[in-house]
Amino acid sequence: MSNFPNDMTAGVAFAEFRVEVQSFFHEYDRRPVAPGLSRLDRNRAFLAARYDAGLGALDYPVDDGGRGLDRRFVDVYRQEARSRTTDDGGSGFGVGLDMCLPTIRDHGSPELRQRFLGPGLRGDEHWCQLYSEPGAGSDLAGLTTRAVRDGDEWVVTGQKVWTSGADHADFGILLARTDWDVPKHAGVSMLVLPMSQPGVAVRAIHQMTDVAHFNEVFIDEARVPVDWVVGDPGNGWKMAVALLTYERSSLGKGSGRQPIPTDRLIELARSNGRSQDPVVRQNLARLATGTKLIEWLNLRTGIHPSITKLWRTQQGRTAAHVAAGLAWPGGIAWDGSRMGATQPGRFADTDGSHWAYGICDSPALSLAGGTDEIQKNTLGERVLGLPREPAGDRDTPFSQIPKNV
Ligand SMILES: Cc1cc2nc3c(=O)[nH]c(=O)nc-3n(C[C@H](O)[C@H](O)[C@H](O)COP(=O)(O)OP(=O)(O)OC[C@H]3O[C@@H](n4cnc5c(N)ncnc54)[C@H](O)[C@@H]3O)c2cc1C
């Protein structure tokens, strides 16, 4: 099978590949399932099986242990994976698979690629993203976590916040300031932080959904090998943007957190006897259109990831609003102690707590990966060519920028 088929051979190559993927899923679904595994462990087992079957690194270079296939094969894989109802391995591992590992693949040294790509893709190692800080979210380049070189190591001190999955991460992709005497974007480096060490403490943050999806991470003289820099020291802003592009693109494509699915809302309207209500029908039609639009936008090559992310955000908000109306009063008067048992994207139980979960979780769509306002600023400046936001501190050495203490 050719890796990069021309138009004549593409159909055959894709068809052969589709059969390969189908037979993998067929075999995998017939395997005996160990009882009592957590969802994370089930996903870990799936990723290991997928990687060992040669389907875990389709578009990674052969030298990095991948298949070197073109993106269209990844799309074929995704189509097949989407048609399955069981876990597809992404949940809990998205930060590594969709963001950290592609960034290391594109910009990491051969040693970093050799060390991290295989174990990460196989689900043997879990990643988190250590970007946001209490004083640096949208203004990420204002971060103050510092890394100071000490012989063969970087010594890192600072605080991160909203770090998804930090409680079970083995490694974090960390932005830290390594030079304070240059403008803020120029003094940042991207490091790989081992999470299991004395200088790293993780504390869960409980959300209104009753789950603790993200965490505070306190870093006190934690150690990083000197070579575990992605890109070059001081070049971290470029790396940060590269990873954010992967993040926004994967969020736009539907990885991770999901809007409440339209077909579930249609079922809810039917079961409540509301499906003939013209306002309800109008809302459901709007949501069904939104679902299609997002699907079609994602088929466009070269589309700016902020566009698809904004569409999903809007879809999530509208779906939550419609659910709140349809599930009234059950969707509001929920049993809070059960709500956290509902998994994101799973709307399968019947006591109303899953609607409450979806409604309370929907604001997160607008925040994670950068807020709606920041996506709009990005589109205004980078796509529409509007003037940049005024920022008086862009050229000032970071150490001279006034700060709250
Ligand atoms: C579910 C979830 C998971 C997350 N996971 C992670 C993670 O794993 N790792 C990580 O590092 N971070 C994570 N985050 C953090 C997320 O990236 C930040 O919340 C986000 O970037 C916003 O930063 P902030 O919360 O500090 O808000 P702020 O930056 O303080 O923004 C507050 C408000 O001001 C607006 N605003 C700020 N600046 C501007 C501007 N220039 N123009 C217009 N409006 C502006 C914002 O849009 C927002 O409405 C997560 C967040 C959520 C909700």
Coordinates of C-alpha atoms and ligand atoms in Angstrom, one line a residue:
M1 CA 0.0 0.0 0.0
S2 CA 1.4 3.4 -1.0
N3 CA 1.8 5.8 1.9
F4 CA 0.9 8.9 -0.2
P5 CA -1.5 7.7 -2.8
N6 CA -2.2 9.7 -5.9
D7 CA -5.8 10.1 -7.0
M8 CA -5.7 6.8 -9.0
T9 CA -4.6 4.7 -6.1
A10 CA -6.1 6.6 -3.2
G11 CA -9.5 4.9 -3.3
V12 CA -7.9 1.4 -3.1
A13 CA -5.4 2.4 -0.4
F14 CA -8.1 4.0 1.8
A15 CA -10.4 1.0 1.3
E16 CA -7.6 -1.4 2.4
F17 CA -6.8 0.8 5.3
R18 CA -10.4 1.0 6.4
V19 CA -10.6 -2.8 6.4
E20 CA -7.5 -2.9 8.6
V21 CA -9.0 -0.5 11.1
Q22 CA -12.3 -2.4 11.1
S23 CA -10.7 -5.7 11.8
F24 CA -8.6 -4.1 14.6
F25 CA -11.8 -2.8 16.2
H26 CA -13.6 -6.1 15.6
E27 CA -10.8 -8.0 17.4
Y28 CA -10.5 -5.5 20.2
D29 CA -14.2 -5.5 21.0
R30 CA -14.1 -9.4 21.3
R31 CA -11.4 -9.4 23.9
P32 CA -12.2 -10.4 27.5
V33 CA -12.6 -7.2 29.6
A34 CA -11.1 -7.2 33.1
P35 CA -13.8 -6.3 35.7
G36 CA -13.5 -3.2 37.8
L37 CA -11.2 -1.1 35.6
S38 CA -11.6 2.6 35.7
R39 CA -12.4 4.5 32.5
L40 CA -8.8 5.8 32.5
D41 CA -7.4 2.3 32.7
R42 CA -9.8 1.0 30.0
N43 CA -8.6 3.8 27.7
R44 CA -5.0 3.1 28.6
A45 CA -5.5 -0.6 27.6
F46 CA -7.1 0.5 24.4
L47 CA -4.2 2.9 23.5
A48 CA -1.7 0.1 24.1
A49 CA -3.6 -2.3 21.8
R50 CA -4.0 0.3 19.1
Y51 CA -0.3 1.3 19.2
D52 CA 0.8 -2.3 19.2
A53 CA -1.4 -2.9 16.1
G54 CA 0.3 -0.1 14.3
L55 CA -2.6 2.3 14.4
G56 CA -1.5 4.6 17.2
A57 CA 1.0 6.9 15.3
L58 CA -0.4 7.0 11.7
D59 CA 0.9 10.4 10.7
Y60 CA 4.1 10.2 12.7
P61 CA 7.4 9.9 10.8
V62 CA 8.6 6.3 10.5
D63 CA 11.8 7.4 12.3
D64 CA 9.7 8.3 15.3
G65 CA 8.0 4.9 15.3
G66 CA 5.0 6.0 13.2
R67 CA 3.5 4.9 9.9
G68 CA 4.3 8.1 8.0
L69 CA 0.8 8.1 6.5
D70 CA -0.9 11.2 5.2
R71 CA -3.6 13.0 7.2
R72 CA -6.4 11.5 5.1
F73 CA -5.7 8.1 6.6
V74 CA -6.2 9.6 10.1
D75 CA -9.6 10.8 8.9
V76 CA -10.5 7.3 7.8
Y77 CA -9.4 6.0 11.2
R78 CA -11.5 8.7 12.9
Q79 CA -14.6 7.9 10.8
E80 CA -14.4 4.3 11.9
A81 CA -13.6 5.1 15.6
R82 CA -16.6 7.5 15.7
S83 CA -19.0 4.8 14.5
R84 CA -18.2 2.8 17.7
T85 CA -20.0 3.1 20.9
T86 CA -17.3 1.9 23.3
D87 CA -14.4 4.0 24.6
D88 CA -12.0 5.2 21.9
G89 CA -9.0 5.8 24.2
G90 CA -9.0 9.6 23.8
S91 CA -10.7 10.4 27.1
G92 CA -8.1 11.4 29.8
F93 CA -5.2 11.2 27.3
G94 CA -6.2 14.1 25.0
V95 CA -3.7 16.5 26.4
G96 CA -0.9 14.2 25.5
L97 CA -2.2 12.7 22.3
D98 CA -3.6 15.8 20.8
M99 CA -1.3 18.5 22.1
C100 CA 2.0 17.7 23.9
L101 CA 3.1 14.8 21.7
P102 CA 2.5 16.4 18.3
T103 CA 4.4 19.5 19.6
I104 CA 7.4 17.3 20.7
R105 CA 7.2 15.5 17.4
D106 CA 7.4 18.7 15.4
H107 CA 9.8 20.7 17.6
G108 CA 11.5 18.3 20.0
S109 CA 15.1 17.1 19.8
P110 CA 15.7 13.5 18.5
E111 CA 16.4 12.5 22.2
L112 CA 13.0 14.0 23.4
R113 CA 11.2 12.3 20.5
Q114 CA 12.9 9.0 21.2
R115 CA 12.1 9.3 25.0
F116 CA 8.5 10.5 24.9
L117 CA 6.6 9.7 21.7
G118 CA 6.3 5.9 22.0
P119 CA 5.3 5.7 25.7
G120 CA 2.9 8.7 25.3
L121 CA 1.1 7.3 22.2
R122 CA 0.9 3.9 23.8
G123 CA -0.9 5.4 26.9
D124 CA 2.0 4.2 29.2
E125 CA 2.6 7.9 30.2
H126 CA 0.1 10.5 30.9
W127 CA 0.5 14.2 30.2
C128 CA -0.8 17.6 31.5
Q129 CA -0.5 21.1 30.2
L130 CA 1.2 23.5 32.7
Y131 CA 0.4 26.9 31.1
S132 CA -2.2 28.9 33.1
E133 CA -1.2 30.7 36.3
P134 CA -3.2 32.7 38.8
G135 CA -2.0 35.9 37.1
A136 CA -1.5 34.6 33.6
G137 CA -4.5 33.1 31.7
S138 CA -5.5 35.0 28.6
D139 CA -2.3 37.1 29.0
L140 CA -0.3 33.9 29.1
A141 CA 3.0 35.6 28.2
G142 CA 2.8 37.4 31.6
L143 CA 3.6 34.1 33.4
T144 CA 6.0 34.3 36.3
T145 CA 6.9 30.6 37.0
R146 CA 10.7 30.7 36.8
A147 CA 13.3 28.1 35.6
V148 CA 16.9 28.8 36.5
R149 CA 19.8 26.7 35.2
D150 CA 21.8 24.8 37.8
G151 CA 24.5 22.7 36.2
D152 CA 22.8 19.8 34.4
E153 CA 19.3 20.8 35.5
W154 CA 16.7 23.5 35.5
V155 CA 15.3 24.4 38.9
V156 CA 11.6 25.4 38.6
T157 CA 9.5 27.4 41.0
G158 CA 6.0 28.9 40.6
Q159 CA 2.3 28.0 40.6
K160 CA 0.1 26.8 37.8
V161 CA -3.7 26.5 37.9
W162 CA -6.6 24.9 36.0
T163 CA -4.3 22.1 35.1
S164 CA -6.5 19.3 33.7
G165 CA -5.5 15.8 34.7
A166 CA -2.4 16.9 36.7
D167 CA -3.4 14.5 39.5
H168 CA -2.5 11.5 37.4
A169 CA 0.0 13.0 35.0
D170 CA 3.5 11.6 34.7
F171 CA 4.8 14.6 32.8
G172 CA 3.7 18.2 32.2
I173 CA 4.6 20.4 29.3
L174 CA 5.6 23.5 31.2
L175 CA 6.0 27.2 30.2
A176 CA 8.5 29.0 32.5
R177 CA 10.4 32.2 32.3
T178 CA 14.1 31.7 31.8
D179 CA 15.0 35.3 31.0
W180 CA 13.5 38.3 32.9
D181 CA 15.6 41.0 31.1
V182 CA 13.9 40.7 27.7
P183 CA 10.3 41.5 26.6
K184 CA 7.8 39.1 28.0
H185 CA 7.3 36.9 24.9
A186 CA 11.1 36.5 24.4
G187 CA 12.0 35.1 27.9
V188 CA 9.8 32.0 28.0
S189 CA 11.0 28.4 27.5
M190 CA 9.0 25.2 27.2
L191 CA 10.2 22.4 29.4
V192 CA 9.1 18.8 30.2
L193 CA 8.4 18.6 33.9
P194 CA 8.4 15.2 35.6
M195 CA 5.4 15.4 37.9
S196 CA 6.4 12.7 40.4
Q197 CA 9.0 14.5 42.4
P198 CA 9.2 16.2 45.8
G199 CA 9.0 19.7 44.4
V200 CA 5.6 19.2 42.7
A201 CA 2.3 19.3 44.8
V202 CA -1.1 18.9 43.1
R203 CA -4.3 20.0 44.7
A204 CA -7.7 19.3 43.1
I205 CA -10.2 22.1 42.3
H206 CA -13.8 21.1 42.6
Q207 CA -16.1 22.4 39.8
M208 CA -19.8 23.1 40.0
T209 CA -20.3 19.8 38.2
D210 CA -19.0 18.1 41.4
V211 CA -16.0 16.6 39.6
A212 CA -12.5 17.8 40.1
H213 CA -11.3 17.8 36.5
F214 CA -8.5 20.3 37.0
N215 CA -6.0 21.2 39.7
E216 CA -3.6 23.7 41.2
V217 CA 0.0 22.8 40.8
F218 CA 2.5 24.2 43.3
I219 CA 6.1 23.9 42.1
D220 CA 8.9 24.5 44.6
E221 CA 12.5 24.0 43.2
A222 CA 11.4 21.1 41.0
R223 CA 14.1 19.6 38.8
V224 CA 14.2 19.2 35.0
P225 CA 17.1 17.7 33.0
V226 CA 18.8 20.5 31.1
D227 CA 18.1 18.9 27.7
W228 CA 14.4 18.6 28.3
V229 CA 13.6 21.8 26.5
V230 CA 11.2 21.7 23.6
G231 CA 12.7 24.0 20.9
D232 CA 15.5 26.3 22.3
P233 CA 15.6 28.1 25.6
G234 CA 13.9 31.5 25.1
N235 CA 11.9 30.2 22.1
G236 CA 9.1 28.9 24.3
W237 CA 6.5 31.4 23.0
K238 CA 6.7 29.9 19.5
M239 CA 6.3 26.4 21.0
A240 CA 3.4 27.6 23.2
V241 CA 1.5 28.9 20.1
A242 CA 2.3 25.7 18.2
L243 CA 0.8 23.6 21.0
L244 CA -2.2 26.0 21.4
T245 CA -2.9 25.6 17.6
Y246 CA -3.1 21.8 18.2
E247 CA -5.3 22.3 21.2
R248 CA -7.8 24.6 19.5
S249 CA -7.9 22.4 16.4
S250 CA -8.6 19.3 18.5
L251 CA -11.2 21.0 20.5
G252 CA -12.9 22.3 17.3
K253 CA -12.8 18.7 15.9
G254 CA -14.6 17.4 19.0
S255 CA -11.9 15.9 21.2
G256 CA -12.6 16.0 24.9
R257 CA -15.5 18.0 26.3
Q258 CA -18.7 17.7 24.2
P259 CA -21.8 19.9 23.7
I260 CA -24.9 18.0 24.8
P261 CA -25.7 15.9 21.6
T262 CA -28.7 17.1 19.6
D263 CA -30.1 13.6 19.1
R264 CA -30.4 13.2 22.9
L265 CA -32.2 16.6 23.1
I266 CA -34.6 15.4 20.3
E267 CA -35.3 12.2 22.4
L268 CA -35.8 14.4 25.5
A269 CA -38.3 16.6 23.6
R270 CA -40.2 13.5 22.4
S271 CA -40.3 11.9 25.8
N272 CA -41.6 15.2 27.4
G273 CA -44.3 15.6 24.8
R274 CA -42.7 18.8 23.6
S275 CA -41.6 17.8 20.1
Q276 CA -44.5 19.6 18.4
D277 CA -43.8 22.9 20.2
P278 CA -42.8 25.3 17.4
V279 CA -40.2 27.1 19.6
V280 CA -38.6 23.8 20.7
R281 CA -38.6 22.6 17.1
Q282 CA -36.9 25.8 16.0
N283 CA -34.2 25.4 18.7
L284 CA -33.6 21.8 17.8
A285 CA -33.4 22.7 14.1
R286 CA -30.8 25.3 15.0
L287 CA -28.8 22.7 16.9
A288 CA -29.0 20.1 14.2
T289 CA -27.8 22.8 11.7
G290 CA -24.9 23.7 14.1
T291 CA -23.9 20.0 14.3
K292 CA -23.7 19.8 10.5
L293 CA -21.9 23.1 10.2
I294 CA -19.2 22.0 12.6
E295 CA -18.8 18.7 10.7
W296 CA -18.4 20.5 7.4
L297 CA -16.1 23.2 8.8
N298 CA -13.8 20.5 10.0
L299 CA -13.6 19.1 6.4
R300 CA -12.1 22.3 5.2
T301 CA -8.3 22.2 5.0
G302 CA -6.4 25.1 6.4
I303 CA -9.4 26.5 8.4
H304 CA -8.2 28.6 11.4
P305 CA -8.7 26.5 14.5
S306 CA -10.3 29.4 16.4
I307 CA -13.3 29.3 14.0
T308 CA -14.2 25.7 14.7
K309 CA -13.6 26.2 18.4
L310 CA -16.0 29.2 18.5
W311 CA -18.6 27.2 16.7
R312 CA -18.4 24.3 19.2
T313 CA -18.6 26.8 22.1
Q314 CA -21.7 28.4 20.6
Q315 CA -23.3 25.0 20.0
G316 CA -22.5 23.9 23.6
R317 CA -24.1 27.0 25.1
T318 CA -27.2 26.7 22.9
A319 CA -27.5 23.0 23.7
A320 CA -27.3 23.7 27.4
H321 CA -29.9 26.4 27.2
V322 CA -32.3 24.1 25.3
A323 CA -31.6 21.2 27.7
A324 CA -32.4 23.5 30.7
G325 CA -35.8 24.3 29.2
L326 CA -36.6 20.8 28.2
A327 CA -35.5 19.1 31.3
W328 CA -37.2 21.5 33.6
P329 CA -37.4 21.1 36.6
G330 CA -35.3 17.9 36.7
G331 CA -32.3 19.4 34.9
I332 CA -32.1 22.1 37.5
A333 CA -33.3 20.5 40.7
W334 CA -30.7 17.8 40.5
D335 CA -29.3 15.5 43.1
G336 CA -25.8 17.1 43.3
S337 CA -24.3 14.0 44.9
R338 CA -25.0 12.0 41.8
M339 CA -24.1 14.5 39.2
G340 CA -20.3 14.0 39.4
A341 CA -20.9 10.3 38.5
T342 CA -21.9 11.4 35.0
Q343 CA -19.0 11.4 32.5
P344 CA -18.6 14.3 30.1
G345 CA -20.2 13.4 26.8
R346 CA -22.2 10.5 28.3
F347 CA -25.9 11.2 28.5
A348 CA -27.1 7.8 29.3
D349 CA -28.7 7.7 32.7
T350 CA -32.2 8.7 33.4
D351 CA -32.6 10.6 36.7
G352 CA -31.9 14.1 35.4
S353 CA -28.4 14.4 36.8
H354 CA -26.8 13.9 33.4
W355 CA -28.7 16.9 32.0
A356 CA -27.6 18.9 35.1
Y357 CA -24.0 17.8 34.4
G358 CA -24.2 18.9 30.7
I359 CA -25.7 22.3 31.7
C360 CA -23.2 23.0 34.4
D361 CA -20.2 21.8 32.3
S362 CA -21.1 23.9 29.2
P363 CA -19.3 27.2 30.3
A364 CA -16.1 25.3 30.3
L365 CA -16.3 24.9 26.5
S366 CA -15.8 28.7 26.2
L367 CA -12.8 28.9 28.6
A368 CA -10.6 25.8 28.1
G369 CA -8.1 26.3 25.3
G370 CA -8.5 30.1 25.5
T371 CA -11.7 32.1 25.9
D372 CA -14.1 33.2 23.2
E373 CA -12.9 36.8 23.4
I374 CA -9.3 35.7 22.9
Q375 CA -10.3 33.5 19.9
K376 CA -12.1 36.6 18.4
N377 CA -9.1 38.8 19.0
T378 CA -6.9 36.2 17.3
L379 CA -9.2 36.0 14.3
G380 CA -9.5 39.8 14.1
E381 CA -5.7 40.2 14.1
R382 CA -4.4 37.2 12.2
V383 CA -7.3 36.4 9.8
L384 CA -9.0 39.8 9.2
G385 CA -5.8 41.8 9.5
L386 CA -7.3 44.3 12.0
P387 CA -4.9 46.4 14.1
R388 CA -3.3 44.6 17.0
E389 CA -4.7 45.2 20.5
P390 CA -2.8 48.1 22.2
A391 CA -0.3 46.6 24.6
G392 CA 2.2 49.1 26.1
D393 CA 4.3 46.4 27.7
R394 CA 5.1 44.3 24.5
D395 CA 8.6 45.7 24.1
T396 CA 9.5 46.3 27.7
P397 CA 11.9 43.9 29.5
F398 CA 9.7 41.7 31.7
S399 CA 11.5 42.7 34.9
Q400 CA 10.6 46.3 34.4
I401 CA 6.8 45.8 33.8
P402 CA 4.9 47.0 36.9
K403 CA 3.1 44.0 38.6
N404 CA 0.8 43.5 41.5
V405 CA 2.7 41.9 44.4
Ligands
LIG1 C1 -12.3 23.0 31.8 C2 -11.0 23.8 31.7 C3 -9.8 23.1 31.6 C4 -8.6 23.8 31.5 N1 -7.5 23.1 31.4 C5 -6.3 23.8 31.4 C6 -5.0 23.0 31.4 O1 -5.0 21.8 31.3 N2 -3.9 23.7 31.4 C7 -3.8 25.1 31.5 O2 -2.8 25.7 31.5 N3 -5.0 25.8 31.5 C8 -6.2 25.2 31.5 N4 -7.4 25.9 31.6 C9 -7.3 27.3 31.8 C10 -7.8 28.2 30.6 O3 -6.8 28.1 29.5 C11 -8.0 29.6 31.1 O4 -9.1 29.6 32.0 C12 -8.3 30.6 30.0 O5 -7.2 30.8 29.2 C13 -8.7 32.0 30.6 O6 -7.8 32.4 31.5 P1 -8.3 32.9 33.0 O7 -9.1 31.9 33.5 O8 -7.1 33.4 33.7 O9 -9.2 34.2 32.6 P2 -8.7 35.7 32.4 O10 -7.6 35.7 31.4 O11 -8.5 36.4 33.7 O12 -10.0 36.3 31.6 C14 -11.1 36.8 32.4 C15 -12.1 37.3 31.3 O13 -11.5 38.5 30.7 C16 -11.5 38.3 29.3 N5 -10.3 38.8 28.7 C17 -9.1 38.7 29.1 N6 -8.2 39.3 28.3 C18 -8.9 39.8 27.3 C19 -8.6 40.6 26.1 N7 -7.3 40.9 25.8 N8 -9.6 40.9 25.3 C20 -10.9 40.6 25.5 N9 -11.3 39.9 26.7 C21 -10.3 39.5 27.5 C22 -11.6 36.8 29.1 O14 -12.2 36.5 27.8 C23 -12.5 36.4 30.2 O15 -13.8 36.5 29.9 C24 -8.6 25.2 31.7 C25 -9.8 25.9 31.8 C26 -11.0 25.2 31.9 C27 -12.3 26.0 32.0

